[in-house]
C-alpha cells in the first residue's frame, strides 16, 4: 500500500503543535497532527501566564484547541506516536506506532521536553499539585508560604533566589553535598536561605498537598510547596535521527522561524529558549507554521 501523502506532518500535539496546525489549517494545507499524549504539563492543576486563559486546566486548554481544529477539515489528528523517520527526495517519511508509513513535504517536531523528576519517595502523588518546576507558573499560589527548593549547585541556588520573589521562607534541600561555590553558599546565607544537606528520605502529604520534607536524619521541614531544578531532556530522539544540530545544552539549534540545519525540518519547543511558557510554545508553533507555508508557496511557484 502506498504511503499516505501530506504537505506537513506535525509530531507532537501540545500548544506548539496545535497552534501550528491551526495556522496551517487556515492556509488550507493538508496536515497530519500526530498526538501521542504525554504533554509536559498535563499533571498540573492549572496553567498560567497565558492571556485570557490564566488558571485553566491543561486538559481543558487542549480540548478547546482541538475544537478550534474542527473548523479546518484539511487537518487530520491521529492519536499515534511517530517511532522513526527518514529523509526522502520529496521531503520526509515517518513511521507511526501502528506501523503505518506517511510522507510529507515538511516536518515540524513539537515533541517538547521531559522534566527529570527527582527520585524521592512520595513525590509522584504530589507532583503538579504542590510539587513544581516553574516558579513563574506556580509561585504565586504559594506566596509567603514555606517552600522547599530541591537540587544542587548553581541550578538550585538560582532557583532559590528566583523564588524569593514569592516567599522569604525558603529552605534548599540539596539531598547530599550541595556542590555550591563559596560565592553561591555565601549568597544563600546572606539572603537567609537555609541549606539542608542531609539525604532526603520522603515527601509527606495528603490530597496532593505536601506537608513535610523528611530527611534521613535531623528534623523534617514543614512546607506548603516543593520546587525542583534537576534538569530536563528531549522527549523524542527524532531530531537527532534526522541529523539536527545540537548545542552544548543538548537542545536543537534553531534559526528564525524555528528552522534547523535540515532543510524542510522545523523544531518548536525543545527547551532551546530560556522561557518555556505555554504562550511561548504556541507562538513558536505559529511562527514555524507561517514559515512552512511561505516555503511551500515558494516551492510551488511556476518558474518564468
PDB file of C-alpha atoms in Angstrom:
ATOM      1  CA  UNK A   1       0.000   0.000   0.000  1.00  0.00           C
ATOM      2  CA  UNK A   2       1.460   3.412  -0.934  1.00  0.00           C
ATOM      3  CA  UNK A   3       2.244   5.804   1.900  1.00  0.00           C
ATOM      4  CA  UNK A   4      -0.365   8.470   2.644  1.00  0.00           C
ATOM      5  CA  UNK A   5       0.718  11.892   1.412  1.00  0.00           C
ATOM      6  CA  UNK A   6       0.545  15.172   3.322  1.00  0.00           C
ATOM      7  CA  UNK A   7       2.045  18.576   2.884  1.00  0.00           C
ATOM      8  CA  UNK A   8       3.038  18.790   6.544  1.00  0.00           C
ATOM      9  CA  UNK A   9       3.386  16.278   9.358  1.00  0.00           C
ATOM     10  CA  UNK A  10       3.431  17.738  12.875  1.00  0.00           C
ATOM     11  CA  UNK A  11       4.841  15.465  15.566  1.00  0.00           C
ATOM     12  CA  UNK A  12       3.501  16.465  18.972  1.00  0.00           C
ATOM     13  CA  UNK A  13       0.147  17.974  19.883  1.00  0.00           C
ATOM     14  CA  UNK A  14       0.970  20.240  22.762  1.00  0.00           C
ATOM     15  CA  UNK A  15       0.498  24.018  22.479  1.00  0.00           C
ATOM     16  CA  UNK A  16       3.189  24.389  19.792  1.00  0.00           C
ATOM     17  CA  UNK A  17       1.890  21.606  17.566  1.00  0.00           C
ATOM     18  CA  UNK A  18      -1.742  22.603  17.971  1.00  0.00           C
ATOM     19  CA  UNK A  19      -1.003  26.252  17.250  1.00  0.00           C
ATOM     20  CA  UNK A  20       0.901  25.308  14.103  1.00  0.00           C
ATOM     21  CA  UNK A  21      -1.961  23.054  12.998  1.00  0.00           C
ATOM     22  CA  UNK A  22      -4.487  25.898  13.314  1.00  0.00           C
ATOM     23  CA  UNK A  23      -2.325  28.274  11.267  1.00  0.00           C
ATOM     24  CA  UNK A  24      -1.653  25.667   8.575  1.00  0.00           C
ATOM     25  CA  UNK A  25      -5.312  24.644   8.549  1.00  0.00           C
ATOM     26  CA  UNK A  26      -6.236  28.228   7.819  1.00  0.00           C
ATOM     27  CA  UNK A  27      -3.692  28.113   4.987  1.00  0.00           C
ATOM     28  CA  UNK A  28      -5.588  25.124   3.548  1.00  0.00           C
ATOM     29  CA  UNK A  29      -2.593  22.841   3.928  1.00  0.00           C
ATOM     30  CA  UNK A  30      -3.076  19.091   4.162  1.00  0.00           C
ATOM     31  CA  UNK A  31      -1.700  18.369   7.636  1.00  0.00           C
ATOM     32  CA  UNK A  32      -1.303  15.293   9.801  1.00  0.00           C
ATOM     33  CA  UNK A  33      -1.031  16.096  13.510  1.00  0.00           C
ATOM     34  CA  UNK A  34       0.378  13.139  15.451  1.00  0.00           C
ATOM     35  CA  UNK A  35      -0.681  13.192  19.096  1.00  0.00           C
ATOM     36  CA  UNK A  36       0.942  10.626  21.380  1.00  0.00           C
ATOM     37  CA  UNK A  37      -0.317  12.377  24.531  1.00  0.00           C
ATOM     38  CA  UNK A  38       2.098  12.811  27.459  1.00  0.00           C
ATOM     39  CA  UNK A  39       2.059  16.619  27.287  1.00  0.00           C
ATOM     40  CA  UNK A  40       4.564  18.074  29.720  1.00  0.00           C
ATOM     41  CA  UNK A  41       2.120  19.979  31.948  1.00  0.00           C
ATOM     42  CA  UNK A  42      -0.808  17.559  31.889  1.00  0.00           C
ATOM     43  CA  UNK A  43      -0.353  16.761  35.605  1.00  0.00           C
ATOM     44  CA  UNK A  44      -0.657  20.411  36.629  1.00  0.00           C
ATOM     45  CA  UNK A  45      -3.862  21.672  38.198  1.00  0.00           C
ATOM     46  CA  UNK A  46      -3.721  24.852  36.141  1.00  0.00           C
ATOM     47  CA  UNK A  47      -1.585  26.681  33.616  1.00  0.00           C
ATOM     48  CA  UNK A  48      -0.722  30.332  33.972  1.00  0.00           C
ATOM     49  CA  UNK A  49       0.759  33.357  32.193  1.00  0.00           C
ATOM     50  CA  UNK A  50      -1.447  32.801  29.121  1.00  0.00           C
ATOM     51  CA  UNK A  51      -3.577  35.839  28.349  1.00  0.00           C
ATOM     52  CA  UNK A  52      -7.345  35.089  28.651  1.00  0.00           C
ATOM     53  CA  UNK A  53      -6.586  31.519  29.803  1.00  0.00           C
ATOM     54  CA  UNK A  54      -4.820  32.126  33.114  1.00  0.00           C
ATOM     55  CA  UNK A  55      -5.768  29.376  35.553  1.00  0.00           C
ATOM     56  CA  UNK A  56      -7.257  26.980  33.012  1.00  0.00           C
ATOM     57  CA  UNK A  57      -6.653  23.257  33.489  1.00  0.00           C
ATOM     58  CA  UNK A  58      -4.175  21.955  30.871  1.00  0.00           C
ATOM     59  CA  UNK A  59      -6.579  19.222  29.757  1.00  0.00           C
ATOM     60  CA  UNK A  60      -9.338  21.793  29.192  1.00  0.00           C
ATOM     61  CA  UNK A  61      -6.941  24.003  27.229  1.00  0.00           C
ATOM     62  CA  UNK A  62      -6.050  21.084  24.959  1.00  0.00           C
ATOM     63  CA  UNK A  63      -9.736  20.234  24.466  1.00  0.00           C
ATOM     64  CA  UNK A  64     -10.509  23.804  23.418  1.00  0.00           C
ATOM     65  CA  UNK A  65      -7.581  23.772  20.995  1.00  0.00           C
ATOM     66  CA  UNK A  66      -8.866  20.572  19.384  1.00  0.00           C
ATOM     67  CA  UNK A  67     -12.280  22.206  18.993  1.00  0.00           C
ATOM     68  CA  UNK A  68     -10.558  25.024  17.070  1.00  0.00           C
ATOM     69  CA  UNK A  69      -9.177  22.442  14.646  1.00  0.00           C
ATOM     70  CA  UNK A  70     -12.660  21.160  13.779  1.00  0.00           C
ATOM     71  CA  UNK A  71     -13.113  24.194  11.531  1.00  0.00           C
ATOM     72  CA  UNK A  72     -10.237  23.105   9.274  1.00  0.00           C
ATOM     73  CA  UNK A  73     -11.006  19.778   7.562  1.00  0.00           C
ATOM     74  CA  UNK A  74      -7.588  19.574   5.894  1.00  0.00           C
ATOM     75  CA  UNK A  75      -6.044  18.939   9.327  1.00  0.00           C
ATOM     76  CA  UNK A  76      -6.164  15.293  10.381  1.00  0.00           C
ATOM     77  CA  UNK A  77      -5.465  14.418  14.016  1.00  0.00           C
ATOM     78  CA  UNK A  78      -4.137  10.941  14.725  1.00  0.00           C
ATOM     79  CA  UNK A  79      -3.621   9.593  18.240  1.00  0.00           C
ATOM     80  CA  UNK A  80      -0.370   7.898  17.335  1.00  0.00           C
ATOM     81  CA  UNK A  81       3.275   8.352  18.193  1.00  0.00           C
ATOM     82  CA  UNK A  82       5.898   8.638  15.478  1.00  0.00           C
ATOM     83  CA  UNK A  83       8.514   5.946  16.064  1.00  0.00           C
ATOM     84  CA  UNK A  84      11.036   6.707  13.311  1.00  0.00           C
ATOM     85  CA  UNK A  85      11.618   8.748  10.202  1.00  0.00           C
ATOM     86  CA  UNK A  86      13.922   9.331   7.256  1.00  0.00           C
ATOM     87  CA  UNK A  87      14.638  11.829   4.513  1.00  0.00           C
ATOM     88  CA  UNK A  88      13.290  11.069   1.048  1.00  0.00           C
ATOM     89  CA  UNK A  89      13.632  13.060  -2.208  1.00  0.00           C
ATOM     90  CA  UNK A  90      10.201  14.665  -1.796  1.00  0.00           C
ATOM     91  CA  UNK A  91      10.693  15.519   1.885  1.00  0.00           C
ATOM     92  CA  UNK A  92      10.174  13.162   4.792  1.00  0.00           C
ATOM     93  CA  UNK A  93       8.791   9.731   5.571  1.00  0.00           C
ATOM     94  CA  UNK A  94       7.745   8.780   9.101  1.00  0.00           C
ATOM     95  CA  UNK A  95       6.540   5.526  10.623  1.00  0.00           C
ATOM     96  CA  UNK A  96       3.731   5.553  13.172  1.00  0.00           C
ATOM     97  CA  UNK A  97       3.469   3.229  16.155  1.00  0.00           C
ATOM     98  CA  UNK A  98       0.745   1.222  14.399  1.00  0.00           C
ATOM     99  CA  UNK A  99       3.161   0.528  11.548  1.00  0.00           C
ATOM    100  CA  UNK A 100       1.628   2.937   9.018  1.00  0.00           C
ATOM    101  CA  UNK A 101       4.018   4.983   6.905  1.00  0.00           C
ATOM    102  CA  UNK A 102       3.204   8.556   5.835  1.00  0.00           C
ATOM    103  CA  UNK A 103       5.090  11.105   3.755  1.00  0.00           C
ATOM    104  CA  UNK A 104       5.206  14.892   3.849  1.00  0.00           C
ATOM    105  CA  UNK A 105       6.987  17.779   2.188  1.00  0.00           C
ATOM    106  CA  UNK A 106       7.654  19.480   5.518  1.00  0.00           C
ATOM    107  CA  UNK A 107       8.102  18.170   9.058  1.00  0.00           C
ATOM    108  CA  UNK A 108       7.572  20.037  12.324  1.00  0.00           C
ATOM    109  CA  UNK A 109       8.841  18.426  15.524  1.00  0.00           C
ATOM    110  CA  UNK A 110       6.937  19.818  18.503  1.00  0.00           C
ATOM    111  CA  UNK A 111       7.563  16.995  20.957  1.00  0.00           C
ATOM    112  CA  UNK A 112       8.990  19.213  23.687  1.00  0.00           C
ATOM    113  CA  UNK A 113      10.913  18.063  26.726  1.00  0.00           C
ATOM    114  CA  UNK A 114      10.540  15.812  29.767  1.00  0.00           C
ATOM    115  CA  UNK A 115      11.468  17.078  33.215  1.00  0.00           C
ATOM    116  CA  UNK A 116      13.795  14.900  35.268  1.00  0.00           C
ATOM    117  CA  UNK A 117      11.607  14.419  38.326  1.00  0.00           C
ATOM    118  CA  UNK A 118      13.646  13.627  41.448  1.00  0.00           C
ATOM    119  CA  UNK A 119      13.535  10.015  42.575  1.00  0.00           C
ATOM    120  CA  UNK A 120      12.061  10.668  46.016  1.00  0.00           C
ATOM    121  CA  UNK A 121       9.523   8.549  47.853  1.00  0.00           C
ATOM    122  CA  UNK A 122       6.101  10.216  47.852  1.00  0.00           C
ATOM    123  CA  UNK A 123       6.779  12.751  45.090  1.00  0.00           C
ATOM    124  CA  UNK A 124       4.503  11.216  42.477  1.00  0.00           C
ATOM    125  CA  UNK A 125       1.323  11.792  44.491  1.00  0.00           C
ATOM    126  CA  UNK A 126       2.224  15.485  44.919  1.00  0.00           C
ATOM    127  CA  UNK A 127       3.638  16.360  41.504  1.00  0.00           C
ATOM    128  CA  UNK A 128       1.634  19.006  39.687  1.00  0.00           C
ATOM    129  CA  UNK A 129      -0.342  19.997  42.772  1.00  0.00           C
ATOM    130  CA  UNK A 130       2.255  21.161  45.293  1.00  0.00           C
ATOM    131  CA  UNK A 131       5.476  19.931  43.657  1.00  0.00           C
ATOM    132  CA  UNK A 132       6.539  22.079  40.696  1.00  0.00           C
ATOM    133  CA  UNK A 133       9.449  23.004  38.450  1.00  0.00           C
ATOM    134  CA  UNK A 134       8.483  26.525  37.263  1.00  0.00           C
ATOM    135  CA  UNK A 135       8.160  29.390  39.759  1.00  0.00           C
ATOM    136  CA  UNK A 136       6.583  31.693  37.157  1.00  0.00           C
ATOM    137  CA  UNK A 137       3.863  29.113  36.567  1.00  0.00           C
ATOM    138  CA  UNK A 138       3.174  28.174  40.182  1.00  0.00           C
ATOM    139  CA  UNK A 139       4.979  30.551  42.554  1.00  0.00           C
ATOM    140  CA  UNK A 140       2.013  32.894  43.011  1.00  0.00           C
ATOM    141  CA  UNK A 141      -0.121  30.161  44.549  1.00  0.00           C
ATOM    142  CA  UNK A 142       2.456  29.667  47.342  1.00  0.00           C
ATOM    143  CA  UNK A 143       3.329  33.302  48.027  1.00  0.00           C
ATOM    144  CA  UNK A 144       4.517  33.965  51.597  1.00  0.00           C
ATOM    145  CA  UNK A 145       4.386  30.227  52.378  1.00  0.00           C
ATOM    146  CA  UNK A 146       7.314  27.976  53.397  1.00  0.00           C
ATOM    147  CA  UNK A 147       8.838  26.413  50.279  1.00  0.00           C
ATOM    148  CA  UNK A 148      11.425  23.642  49.856  1.00  0.00           C
ATOM    149  CA  UNK A 149      13.809  24.102  46.917  1.00  0.00           C
ATOM    150  CA  UNK A 150      15.458  20.896  45.679  1.00  0.00           C
ATOM    151  CA  UNK A 151      18.667  20.480  43.728  1.00  0.00           C
ATOM    152  CA  UNK A 152      22.394  21.134  43.734  1.00  0.00           C
ATOM    153  CA  UNK A 153      24.903  23.786  42.835  1.00  0.00           C
ATOM    154  CA  UNK A 154      24.217  26.830  40.711  1.00  0.00           C
ATOM    155  CA  UNK A 155      20.912  25.426  39.402  1.00  0.00           C
ATOM    156  CA  UNK A 156      19.208  25.262  42.779  1.00  0.00           C
ATOM    157  CA  UNK A 157      20.923  28.435  44.036  1.00  0.00           C
ATOM    158  CA  UNK A 158      19.458  30.316  41.090  1.00  0.00           C
ATOM    159  CA  UNK A 159      16.033  28.760  41.591  1.00  0.00           C
ATOM    160  CA  UNK A 160      16.054  29.679  45.287  1.00  0.00           C
ATOM    161  CA  UNK A 161      16.963  33.279  44.511  1.00  0.00           C
ATOM    162  CA  UNK A 162      14.158  33.463  41.953  1.00  0.00           C
ATOM    163  CA  UNK A 163      11.639  32.070  44.438  1.00  0.00           C
ATOM    164  CA  UNK A 164      12.457  34.939  46.821  1.00  0.00           C
ATOM    165  CA  UNK A 165      10.094  36.955  44.613  1.00  0.00           C
ATOM    166  CA  UNK A 166       7.215  34.962  46.113  1.00  0.00           C
ATOM    167  CA  UNK A 167       8.420  33.880  49.555  1.00  0.00           C
ATOM    168  CA  UNK A 168      11.186  34.526  52.055  1.00  0.00           C
ATOM    169  CA  UNK A 169      10.565  31.220  53.872  1.00  0.00           C
ATOM    170  CA  UNK A 170      12.868  29.077  51.746  1.00  0.00           C
ATOM    171  CA  UNK A 171      14.986  26.039  52.545  1.00  0.00           C
ATOM    172  CA  UNK A 172      17.300  24.449  50.000  1.00  0.00           C
ATOM    173  CA  UNK A 173      17.223  20.650  50.138  1.00  0.00           C
ATOM    174  CA  UNK A 174      20.458  19.532  48.460  1.00  0.00           C
ATOM    175  CA  UNK A 175      19.954  15.798  49.178  1.00  0.00           C
ATOM    176  CA  UNK A 176      23.634  15.335  49.987  1.00  0.00           C
ATOM    177  CA  UNK A 177      26.604  17.653  49.422  1.00  0.00           C
ATOM    178  CA  UNK A 178      25.273  20.869  47.921  1.00  0.00           C
ATOM    179  CA  UNK A 179      28.117  21.364  45.442  1.00  0.00           C
ATOM    180  CA  UNK A 180      27.924  25.142  45.882  1.00  0.00           C
ATOM    181  CA  UNK A 181      30.735  27.505  45.124  1.00  0.00           C
ATOM    182  CA  UNK A 182      31.821  29.665  48.065  1.00  0.00           C
ATOM    183  CA  UNK A 183      30.086  32.629  46.414  1.00  0.00           C
ATOM    184  CA  UNK A 184      26.817  30.726  45.986  1.00  0.00           C
ATOM    185  CA  UNK A 185      26.855  29.493  49.562  1.00  0.00           C
ATOM    186  CA  UNK A 186      27.565  32.995  50.815  1.00  0.00           C
ATOM    187  CA  UNK A 187      24.749  34.406  48.670  1.00  0.00           C
ATOM    188  CA  UNK A 188      22.219  31.952  50.078  1.00  0.00           C
ATOM    189  CA  UNK A 189      23.360  32.670  53.630  1.00  0.00           C
ATOM    190  CA  UNK A 190      23.242  36.420  53.011  1.00  0.00           C
ATOM    191  CA  UNK A 191      19.603  36.158  51.949  1.00  0.00           C
ATOM    192  CA  UNK A 192      18.618  33.967  54.886  1.00  0.00           C
ATOM    193  CA  UNK A 193      18.109  30.802  52.844  1.00  0.00           C
ATOM    194  CA  UNK A 194      18.988  27.743  54.902  1.00  0.00           C
ATOM    195  CA  UNK A 195      20.747  24.821  53.189  1.00  0.00           C
ATOM    196  CA  UNK A 196      19.948  21.269  54.320  1.00  0.00           C
ATOM    197  CA  UNK A 197      22.479  18.704  53.042  1.00  0.00           C
ATOM    198  CA  UNK A 198      21.045  15.663  54.776  1.00  0.00           C
ATOM    199  CA  UNK A 199      19.712  12.988  52.438  1.00  0.00           C
ATOM    200  CA  UNK A 200      16.003  13.388  51.665  1.00  0.00           C
ATOM    201  CA  UNK A 201      14.072  10.295  52.711  1.00  0.00           C
ATOM    202  CA  UNK A 202      10.475  11.115  51.768  1.00  0.00           C
ATOM    203  CA  UNK A 203       7.923  13.778  50.924  1.00  0.00           C
ATOM    204  CA  UNK A 204       4.855  13.522  53.136  1.00  0.00           C
ATOM    205  CA  UNK A 205       1.466  14.971  52.303  1.00  0.00           C
ATOM    206  CA  UNK A 206      -2.145  14.184  51.552  1.00  0.00           C
ATOM    207  CA  UNK A 207      -4.651  15.016  48.839  1.00  0.00           C
ATOM    208  CA  UNK A 208      -1.814  16.219  46.626  1.00  0.00           C
ATOM    209  CA  UNK A 209      -0.579  18.784  49.154  1.00  0.00           C
ATOM    210  CA  UNK A 210       2.885  18.448  50.641  1.00  0.00           C
ATOM    211  CA  UNK A 211       3.236  18.806  54.392  1.00  0.00           C
ATOM    212  CA  UNK A 212       6.829  17.829  55.165  1.00  0.00           C
ATOM    213  CA  UNK A 213      10.201  17.007  53.682  1.00  0.00           C
ATOM    214  CA  UNK A 214      11.537  14.135  55.799  1.00  0.00           C
ATOM    215  CA  UNK A 215      15.304  13.701  55.950  1.00  0.00           C
ATOM    216  CA  UNK A 216      17.273  10.593  56.834  1.00  0.00           C
ATOM    217  CA  UNK A 217      18.482  12.466  59.890  1.00  0.00           C
ATOM    218  CA  UNK A 218      17.533  15.725  61.521  1.00  0.00           C
ATOM    219  CA  UNK A 219      14.203  17.441  61.906  1.00  0.00           C
ATOM    220  CA  UNK A 220      11.744  17.408  58.981  1.00  0.00           C
ATOM    221  CA  UNK A 221      10.962  20.657  57.195  1.00  0.00           C
ATOM    222  CA  UNK A 222       7.297  21.630  57.183  1.00  0.00           C
ATOM    223  CA  UNK A 223       6.375  23.314  53.921  1.00  0.00           C
ATOM    224  CA  UNK A 224       3.490  24.065  51.577  1.00  0.00           C
ATOM    225  CA  UNK A 225       5.301  23.645  48.256  1.00  0.00           C
ATOM    226  CA  UNK A 226       8.335  21.933  46.772  1.00  0.00           C
ATOM    227  CA  UNK A 227      10.176  23.253  43.698  1.00  0.00           C
ATOM    228  CA  UNK A 228      12.944  21.350  41.945  1.00  0.00           C
ATOM    229  CA  UNK A 229      15.592  22.014  39.327  1.00  0.00           C
ATOM    230  CA  UNK A 230      17.136  18.715  38.267  1.00  0.00           C
ATOM    231  CA  UNK A 231      17.230  19.181  34.520  1.00  0.00           C
ATOM    232  CA  UNK A 232      15.203  18.061  31.531  1.00  0.00           C
ATOM    233  CA  UNK A 233      15.756  16.073  28.350  1.00  0.00           C
ATOM    234  CA  UNK A 234      14.353  15.760  24.863  1.00  0.00           C
ATOM    235  CA  UNK A 235      11.035  13.926  24.764  1.00  0.00           C
ATOM    236  CA  UNK A 236      11.868  12.404  21.384  1.00  0.00           C
ATOM    237  CA  UNK A 237      15.023  11.235  19.608  1.00  0.00           C
ATOM    238  CA  UNK A 238      13.660  12.176  16.177  1.00  0.00           C
ATOM    239  CA  UNK A 239      15.653  15.410  15.874  1.00  0.00           C
ATOM    240  CA  UNK A 240      18.878  13.504  16.404  1.00  0.00           C
ATOM    241  CA  UNK A 241      17.807  10.766  13.982  1.00  0.00           C
ATOM    242  CA  UNK A 242      17.245  13.346  11.253  1.00  0.00           C
ATOM    243  CA  UNK A 243      20.660  14.894  11.843  1.00  0.00           C
ATOM    244  CA  UNK A 244      19.680  18.142  13.535  1.00  0.00           C
ATOM    245  CA  UNK A 245      22.490  20.175  15.023  1.00  0.00           C
ATOM    246  CA  UNK A 246      22.515  20.375  18.830  1.00  0.00           C
ATOM    247  CA  UNK A 247      24.168  22.915  21.108  1.00  0.00           C
ATOM    248  CA  UNK A 248      26.064  22.386  24.361  1.00  0.00           C
ATOM    249  CA  UNK A 249      22.800  22.449  26.323  1.00  0.00           C
ATOM    250  CA  UNK A 250      21.529  19.443  24.396  1.00  0.00           C
ATOM    251  CA  UNK A 251      18.839  21.399  22.561  1.00  0.00           C
ATOM    252  CA  UNK A 252      18.366  21.758  18.818  1.00  0.00           C
ATOM    253  CA  UNK A 253      19.975  24.762  17.182  1.00  0.00           C
ATOM    254  CA  UNK A 254      17.153  26.707  15.534  1.00  0.00           C
ATOM    255  CA  UNK A 255      17.171  29.854  13.469  1.00  0.00           C
ATOM    256  CA  UNK A 256      14.483  32.379  12.704  1.00  0.00           C
ATOM    257  CA  UNK A 257      11.041  30.801  12.328  1.00  0.00           C
ATOM    258  CA  UNK A 258      12.230  27.609  14.120  1.00  0.00           C
ATOM    259  CA  UNK A 259      14.245  26.377  11.119  1.00  0.00           C
ATOM    260  CA  UNK A 260      17.026  23.799  11.548  1.00  0.00           C
ATOM    261  CA  UNK A 261      20.107  22.764   9.600  1.00  0.00           C
ATOM    262  CA  UNK A 262      17.963  20.045   7.963  1.00  0.00           C
ATOM    263  CA  UNK A 263      16.080  21.634   5.032  1.00  0.00           C
ATOM    264  CA  UNK A 264      12.332  21.396   5.469  1.00  0.00           C
ATOM    265  CA  UNK A 265      12.530  20.302   9.116  1.00  0.00           C
ATOM    266  CA  UNK A 266      11.386  22.670  11.856  1.00  0.00           C
ATOM    267  CA  UNK A 267      11.628  22.296  15.635  1.00  0.00           C
ATOM    268  CA  UNK A 268       9.444  24.166  18.147  1.00  0.00           C
ATOM    269  CA  UNK A 269       9.594  23.987  21.938  1.00  0.00           C
ATOM    270  CA  UNK A 270      12.586  21.774  22.634  1.00  0.00           C
ATOM    271  CA  UNK A 271      13.785  23.921  25.574  1.00  0.00           C
ATOM    272  CA  UNK A 272      16.105  25.913  23.341  1.00  0.00           C
ATOM    273  CA  UNK A 273      14.550  29.099  24.743  1.00  0.00           C
ATOM    274  CA  UNK A 274      15.050  30.349  28.291  1.00  0.00           C
ATOM    275  CA  UNK A 275      11.330  30.985  28.799  1.00  0.00           C
ATOM    276  CA  UNK A 276       9.156  27.879  28.469  1.00  0.00           C
ATOM    277  CA  UNK A 277       5.647  29.256  28.987  1.00  0.00           C
ATOM    278  CA  UNK A 278       2.724  27.678  27.156  1.00  0.00           C
ATOM    279  CA  UNK A 279       2.057  31.005  25.465  1.00  0.00           C
ATOM    280  CA  UNK A 280       5.614  30.986  24.109  1.00  0.00           C
ATOM    281  CA  UNK A 281       5.164  27.444  22.807  1.00  0.00           C
ATOM    282  CA  UNK A 282       2.008  28.462  20.970  1.00  0.00           C
ATOM    283  CA  UNK A 283       3.815  31.470  19.493  1.00  0.00           C
ATOM    284  CA  UNK A 284       6.700  29.319  18.270  1.00  0.00           C
ATOM    285  CA  UNK A 285       4.268  26.900  16.645  1.00  0.00           C
ATOM    286  CA  UNK A 286       2.557  29.743  14.802  1.00  0.00           C
ATOM    287  CA  UNK A 287       5.933  31.180  13.810  1.00  0.00           C
ATOM    288  CA  UNK A 288       7.058  27.865  12.334  1.00  0.00           C
ATOM    289  CA  UNK A 289       3.730  27.353  10.549  1.00  0.00           C
ATOM    290  CA  UNK A 290       3.956  30.704   8.765  1.00  0.00           C
ATOM    291  CA  UNK A 291       7.443  29.885   7.506  1.00  0.00           C
ATOM    292  CA  UNK A 292       6.365  26.383   6.460  1.00  0.00           C
ATOM    293  CA  UNK A 293       3.508  27.848   4.441  1.00  0.00           C
ATOM    294  CA  UNK A 294       5.766  30.503   2.903  1.00  0.00           C
ATOM    295  CA  UNK A 295       8.331  27.870   1.877  1.00  0.00           C
ATOM    296  CA  UNK A 296       5.631  25.716   0.273  1.00  0.00           C
ATOM    297  CA  UNK A 297       4.274  28.722  -1.608  1.00  0.00           C
ATOM    298  CA  UNK A 298       7.739  29.489  -2.925  1.00  0.00           C
ATOM    299  CA  UNK A 299       8.318  25.873  -3.930  1.00  0.00           C
ATOM    300  CA  UNK A 300       5.045  25.748  -5.858  1.00  0.00           C
ATOM    301  CA  UNK A 301       5.572  28.889  -7.908  1.00  0.00           C
ATOM    302  CA  UNK A 302       5.653  28.307 -11.651  1.00  0.00           C
ATOM    303  CA  UNK A 303       9.082  29.338 -12.940  1.00  0.00           C
ATOM    304  CA  UNK A 304       9.206  32.118 -15.538  1.00  0.00           C
TER     305      UNK A 304
END
